[in-house]
mmCIF file of C-alpha atoms in Angstrom:
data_model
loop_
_atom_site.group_PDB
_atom_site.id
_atom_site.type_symbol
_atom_site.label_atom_id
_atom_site.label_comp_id
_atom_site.label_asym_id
_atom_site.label_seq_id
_atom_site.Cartn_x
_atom_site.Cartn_y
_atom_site.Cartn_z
ATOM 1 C CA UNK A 17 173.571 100.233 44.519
ATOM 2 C CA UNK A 18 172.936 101.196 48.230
ATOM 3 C CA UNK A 19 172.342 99.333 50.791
ATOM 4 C CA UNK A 20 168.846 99.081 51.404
ATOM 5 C CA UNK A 21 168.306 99.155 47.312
ATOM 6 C CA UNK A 22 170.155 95.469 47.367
ATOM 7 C CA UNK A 23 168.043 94.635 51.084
ATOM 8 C CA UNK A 24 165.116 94.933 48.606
ATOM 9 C CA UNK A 25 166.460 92.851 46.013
ATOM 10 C CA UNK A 26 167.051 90.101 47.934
ATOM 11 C CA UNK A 27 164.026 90.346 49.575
ATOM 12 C CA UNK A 28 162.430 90.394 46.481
ATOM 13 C CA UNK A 29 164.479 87.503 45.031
ATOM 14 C CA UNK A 30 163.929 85.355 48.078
ATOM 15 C CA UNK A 31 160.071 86.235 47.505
ATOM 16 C CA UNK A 32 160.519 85.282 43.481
ATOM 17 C CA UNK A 33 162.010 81.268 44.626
ATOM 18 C CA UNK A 34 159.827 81.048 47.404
ATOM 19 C CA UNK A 35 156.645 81.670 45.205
ATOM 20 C CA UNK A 36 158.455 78.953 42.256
ATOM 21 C CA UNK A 37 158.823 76.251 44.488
ATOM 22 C CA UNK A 38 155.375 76.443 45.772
ATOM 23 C CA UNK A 39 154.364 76.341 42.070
ATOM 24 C CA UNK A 40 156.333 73.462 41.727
ATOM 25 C CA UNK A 41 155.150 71.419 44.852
ATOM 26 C CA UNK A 42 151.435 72.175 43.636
ATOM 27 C CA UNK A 43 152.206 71.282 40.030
ATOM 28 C CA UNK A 44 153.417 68.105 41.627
ATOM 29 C CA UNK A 45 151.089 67.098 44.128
ATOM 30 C CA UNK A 46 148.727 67.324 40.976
ATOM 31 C CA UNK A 47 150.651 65.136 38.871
ATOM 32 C CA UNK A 48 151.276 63.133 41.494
ATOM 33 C CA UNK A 49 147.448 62.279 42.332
ATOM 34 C CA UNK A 50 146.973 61.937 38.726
ATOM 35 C CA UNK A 51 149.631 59.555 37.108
ATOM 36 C CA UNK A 52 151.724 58.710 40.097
ATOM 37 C CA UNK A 53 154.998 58.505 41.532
ATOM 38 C CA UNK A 54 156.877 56.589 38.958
ATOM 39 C CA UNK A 55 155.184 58.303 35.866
ATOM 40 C CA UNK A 56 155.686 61.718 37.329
ATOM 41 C CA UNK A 57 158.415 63.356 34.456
ATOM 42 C CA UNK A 58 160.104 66.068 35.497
ATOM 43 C CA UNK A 59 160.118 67.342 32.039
ATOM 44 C CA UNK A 60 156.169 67.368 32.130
ATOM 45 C CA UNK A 61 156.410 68.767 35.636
ATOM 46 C CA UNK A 62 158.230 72.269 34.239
ATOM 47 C CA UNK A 63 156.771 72.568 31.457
ATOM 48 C CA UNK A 64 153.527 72.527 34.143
ATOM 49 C CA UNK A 65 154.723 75.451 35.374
ATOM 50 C CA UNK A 66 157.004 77.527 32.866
ATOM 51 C CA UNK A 67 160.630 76.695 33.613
ATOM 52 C CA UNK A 68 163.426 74.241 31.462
ATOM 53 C CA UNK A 69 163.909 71.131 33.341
ATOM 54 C CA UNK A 70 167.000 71.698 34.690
ATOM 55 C CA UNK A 71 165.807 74.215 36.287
ATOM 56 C CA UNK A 72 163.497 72.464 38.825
ATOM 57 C CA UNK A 73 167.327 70.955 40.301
ATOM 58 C CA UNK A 74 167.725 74.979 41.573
ATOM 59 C CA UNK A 75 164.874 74.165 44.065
ATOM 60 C CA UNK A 76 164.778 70.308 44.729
ATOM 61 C CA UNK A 77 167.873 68.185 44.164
ATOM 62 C CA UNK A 78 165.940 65.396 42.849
ATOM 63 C CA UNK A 79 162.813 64.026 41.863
ATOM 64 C CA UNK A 80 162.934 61.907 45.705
ATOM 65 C CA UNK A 81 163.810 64.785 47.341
ATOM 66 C CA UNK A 82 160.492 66.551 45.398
ATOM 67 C CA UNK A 83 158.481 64.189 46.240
ATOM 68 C CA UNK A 84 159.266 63.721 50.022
ATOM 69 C CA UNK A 85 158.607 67.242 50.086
ATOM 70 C CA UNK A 86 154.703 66.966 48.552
ATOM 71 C CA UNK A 87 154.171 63.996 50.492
ATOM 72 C CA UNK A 88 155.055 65.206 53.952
ATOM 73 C CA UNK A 89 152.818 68.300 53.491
ATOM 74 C CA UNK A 90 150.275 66.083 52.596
ATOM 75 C CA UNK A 91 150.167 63.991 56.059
ATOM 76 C CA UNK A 92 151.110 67.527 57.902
ATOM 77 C CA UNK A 93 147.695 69.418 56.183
ATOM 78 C CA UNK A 94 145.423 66.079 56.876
ATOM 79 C CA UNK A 95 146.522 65.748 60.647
ATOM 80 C CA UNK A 96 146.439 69.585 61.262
ATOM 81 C CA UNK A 97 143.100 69.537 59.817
ATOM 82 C CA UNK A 98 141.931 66.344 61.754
ATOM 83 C CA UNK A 99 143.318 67.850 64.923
ATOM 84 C CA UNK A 100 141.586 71.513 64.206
ATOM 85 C CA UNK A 101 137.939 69.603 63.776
ATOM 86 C CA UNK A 102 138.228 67.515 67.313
ATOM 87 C CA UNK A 103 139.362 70.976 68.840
ATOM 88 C CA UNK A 104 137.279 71.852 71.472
ATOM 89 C CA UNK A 105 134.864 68.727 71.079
ATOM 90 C CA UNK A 106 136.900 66.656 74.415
ATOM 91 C CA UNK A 107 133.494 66.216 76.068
ATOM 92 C CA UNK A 108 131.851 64.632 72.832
ATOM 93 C CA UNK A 109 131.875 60.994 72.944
ATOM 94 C CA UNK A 110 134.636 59.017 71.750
ATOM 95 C CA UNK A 111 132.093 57.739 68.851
ATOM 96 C CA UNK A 112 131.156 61.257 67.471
ATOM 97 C CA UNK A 113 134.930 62.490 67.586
ATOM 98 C CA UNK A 114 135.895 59.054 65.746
ATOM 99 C CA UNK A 115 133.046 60.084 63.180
ATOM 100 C CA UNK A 116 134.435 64.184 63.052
ATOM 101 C CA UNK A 117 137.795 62.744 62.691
ATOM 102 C CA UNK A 118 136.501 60.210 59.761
ATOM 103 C CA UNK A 119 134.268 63.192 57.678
ATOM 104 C CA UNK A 120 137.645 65.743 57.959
ATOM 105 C CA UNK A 121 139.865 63.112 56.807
ATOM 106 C CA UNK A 122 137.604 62.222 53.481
ATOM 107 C CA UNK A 123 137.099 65.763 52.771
ATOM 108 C CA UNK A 124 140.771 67.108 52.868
ATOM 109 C CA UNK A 125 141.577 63.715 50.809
ATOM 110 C CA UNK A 126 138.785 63.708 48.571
ATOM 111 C CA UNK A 127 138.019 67.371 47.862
ATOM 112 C CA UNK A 128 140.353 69.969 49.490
ATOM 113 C CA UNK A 129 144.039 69.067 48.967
ATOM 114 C CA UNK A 130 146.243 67.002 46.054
ATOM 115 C CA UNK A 131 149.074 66.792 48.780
ATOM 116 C CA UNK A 132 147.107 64.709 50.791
ATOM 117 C CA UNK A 133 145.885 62.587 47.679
ATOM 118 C CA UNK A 134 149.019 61.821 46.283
ATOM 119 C CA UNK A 135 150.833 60.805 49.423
ATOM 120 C CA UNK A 136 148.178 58.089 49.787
ATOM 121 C CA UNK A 137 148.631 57.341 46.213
ATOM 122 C CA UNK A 138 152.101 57.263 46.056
ATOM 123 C CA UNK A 139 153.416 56.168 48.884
ATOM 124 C CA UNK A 140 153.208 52.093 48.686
ATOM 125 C CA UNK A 141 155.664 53.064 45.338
ATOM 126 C CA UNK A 142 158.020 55.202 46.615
ATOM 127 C CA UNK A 143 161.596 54.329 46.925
ATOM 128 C CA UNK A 144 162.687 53.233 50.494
ATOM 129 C CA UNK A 145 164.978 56.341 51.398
ATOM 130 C CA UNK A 146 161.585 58.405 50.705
ATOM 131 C CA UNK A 147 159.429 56.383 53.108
ATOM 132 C CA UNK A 148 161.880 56.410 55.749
ATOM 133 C CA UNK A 149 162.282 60.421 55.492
ATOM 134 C CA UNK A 150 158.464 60.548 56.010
ATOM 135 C CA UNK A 151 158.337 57.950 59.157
ATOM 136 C CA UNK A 152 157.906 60.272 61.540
ATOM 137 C CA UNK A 153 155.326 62.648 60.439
ATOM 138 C CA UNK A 154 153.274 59.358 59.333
ATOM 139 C CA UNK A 155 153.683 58.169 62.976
ATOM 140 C CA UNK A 156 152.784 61.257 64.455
ATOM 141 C CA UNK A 157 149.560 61.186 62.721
ATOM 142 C CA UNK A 158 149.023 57.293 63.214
ATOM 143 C CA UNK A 159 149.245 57.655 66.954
ATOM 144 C CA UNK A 160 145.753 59.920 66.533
ATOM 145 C CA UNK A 161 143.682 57.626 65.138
ATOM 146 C CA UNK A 162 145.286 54.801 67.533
ATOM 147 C CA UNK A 163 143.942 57.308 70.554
ATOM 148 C CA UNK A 164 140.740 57.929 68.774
ATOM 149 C CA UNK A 165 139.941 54.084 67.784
ATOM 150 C CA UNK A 166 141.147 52.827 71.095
ATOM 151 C CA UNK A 167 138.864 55.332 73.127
ATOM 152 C CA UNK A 168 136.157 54.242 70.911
ATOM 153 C CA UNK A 169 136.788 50.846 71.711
ATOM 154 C CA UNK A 170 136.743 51.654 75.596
ATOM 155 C CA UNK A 171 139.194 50.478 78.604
ATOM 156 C CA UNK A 172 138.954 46.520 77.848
ATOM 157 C CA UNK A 173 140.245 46.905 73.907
ATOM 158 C CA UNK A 174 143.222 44.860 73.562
ATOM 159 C CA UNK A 175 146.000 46.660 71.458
ATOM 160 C CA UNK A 176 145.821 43.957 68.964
ATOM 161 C CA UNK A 177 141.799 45.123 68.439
ATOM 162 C CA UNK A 178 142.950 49.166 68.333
ATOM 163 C CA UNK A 179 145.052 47.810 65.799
ATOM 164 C CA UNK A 180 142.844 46.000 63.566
ATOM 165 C CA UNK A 181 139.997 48.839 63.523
ATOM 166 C CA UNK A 182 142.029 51.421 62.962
ATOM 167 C CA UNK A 183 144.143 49.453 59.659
ATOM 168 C CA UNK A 184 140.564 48.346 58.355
ATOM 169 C CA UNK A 185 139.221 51.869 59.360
ATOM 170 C CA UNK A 186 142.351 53.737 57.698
ATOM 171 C CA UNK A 187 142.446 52.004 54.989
ATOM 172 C CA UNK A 188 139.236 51.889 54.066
ATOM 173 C CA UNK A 189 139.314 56.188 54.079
ATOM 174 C CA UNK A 190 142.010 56.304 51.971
ATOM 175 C CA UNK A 191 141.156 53.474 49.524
ATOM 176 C CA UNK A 192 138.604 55.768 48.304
ATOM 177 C CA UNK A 193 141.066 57.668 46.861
ATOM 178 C CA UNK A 194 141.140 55.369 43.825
ATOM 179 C CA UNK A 195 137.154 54.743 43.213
ATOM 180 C CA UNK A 196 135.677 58.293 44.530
ATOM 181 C CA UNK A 197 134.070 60.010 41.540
ATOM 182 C CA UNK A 198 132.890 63.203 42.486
ATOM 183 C CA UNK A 199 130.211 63.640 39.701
ATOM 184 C CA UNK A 200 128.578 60.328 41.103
ATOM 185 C CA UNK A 201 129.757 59.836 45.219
ATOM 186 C CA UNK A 202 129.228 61.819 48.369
ATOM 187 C CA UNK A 203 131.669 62.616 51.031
ATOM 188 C CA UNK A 204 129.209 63.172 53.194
ATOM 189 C CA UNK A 205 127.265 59.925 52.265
ATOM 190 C CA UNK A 206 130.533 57.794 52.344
ATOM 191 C CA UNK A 207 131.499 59.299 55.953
ATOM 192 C CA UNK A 208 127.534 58.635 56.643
ATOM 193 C CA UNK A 209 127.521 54.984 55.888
ATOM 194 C CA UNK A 210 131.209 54.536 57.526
ATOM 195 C CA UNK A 211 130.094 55.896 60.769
ATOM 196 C CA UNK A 212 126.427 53.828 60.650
ATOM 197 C CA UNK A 213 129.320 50.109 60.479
ATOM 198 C CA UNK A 214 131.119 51.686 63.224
ATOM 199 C CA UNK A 215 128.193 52.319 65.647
ATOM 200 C CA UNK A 216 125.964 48.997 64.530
ATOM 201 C CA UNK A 217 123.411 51.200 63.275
ATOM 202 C CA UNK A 218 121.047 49.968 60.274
ATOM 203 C CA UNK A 219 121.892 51.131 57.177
ATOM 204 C CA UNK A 220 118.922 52.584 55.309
ATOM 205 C CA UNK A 221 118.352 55.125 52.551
ATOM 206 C CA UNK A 222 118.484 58.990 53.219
#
């Protein structure tokens, strides 16, 4: 075999495992969103996509190490597309970039992207060596909405009050995760109603 016939194979190869562990991540980001963390089999999960069991091990060394994996892309895609959506909007008010950053967030977990889902699923059952490996990107992500909420909140908010609105706020964004139906609710209606609380505004029928 020459030299640039094997360069090709291993490009090729590389190209083959590259393209099975993305299968694998999405196959379990799915599973993930549906049954969980803890119910997530790893025989279920290659069968998902094709391969014998053990042969998941060739791309993840275990099931934590999996699952760190699909949960950190999930906070990564949310905050890139959070940060994408306020691009450009500085001179908006601090209200209508707190209500852009509040309809992008629902969407990407509601509609776009099982990454996102299952890391807010998942992650209050996660082992501890998991959550710590994810600390940082959570923080990094945590310290927008903390600059969005207290800008909203203006130049007298205590830290104690950025704090509260933005766990209430937070959490009340991704606790939709387990009641959305999307044959019977509205993103846009939930982010609607979300941003009327936040701005004192009467709630009324469209």
């Amino acid at each position: 075999m020459s030299r640039s016939e094997a360069a090709t194979g291993s490009v090729r190869q590389r190209a083959k495992a590259e393209a099975a562990r993305a299968a694998i991540l999405a196959a379990a980001a799915s599973m993930m969103r549906r049954v969980g963390y803890a119910e997530m089999s790893l025989r279920d999960l290659a069968a998902e996509v094709n391969m014998k069991a053990g042969s998941l091990y060739y791309h993840f060394a275990s099931k934590d190490e999996l699952a760190t994996e699909v949960m950190r892309i999930g906070v990564e895609a949310i905050e890139a597309a959070v940060r994408e959506g306020l691009a450009g909007k500085a001179d908006r008010s601090p209200a209508e970039r707190l209500s852009v950053a509040v309809r992008i967030h629902l969407e990407t977990l509601l509609e776009k992207s099982d990454f996102v889902s299952s890391h807010i699923r998942c992650y209050p059952f996660v082992p501890e060596a998991v959550r710590e490996q994810l600390r940082d990107v959570r923080r990094s992500y945590d310290q927008l909405w903390v600059d969005l909420v207290r800008d909203f909140l203006g130049p007298n908010a205590t830290s104690e009050n950025v704090r509260y609105l933005r766990f209430a706020l937070v959490g009340a964004l991704n606790g939709s995760v387990e009641w959305f139906n999307p044959n019977r609710d509205s993103v846009s209606d939930y982010a609607r109603i979300i941003e009327r609380l936040l701005t004192a505004q009467p709630i009324t029928a469209r």
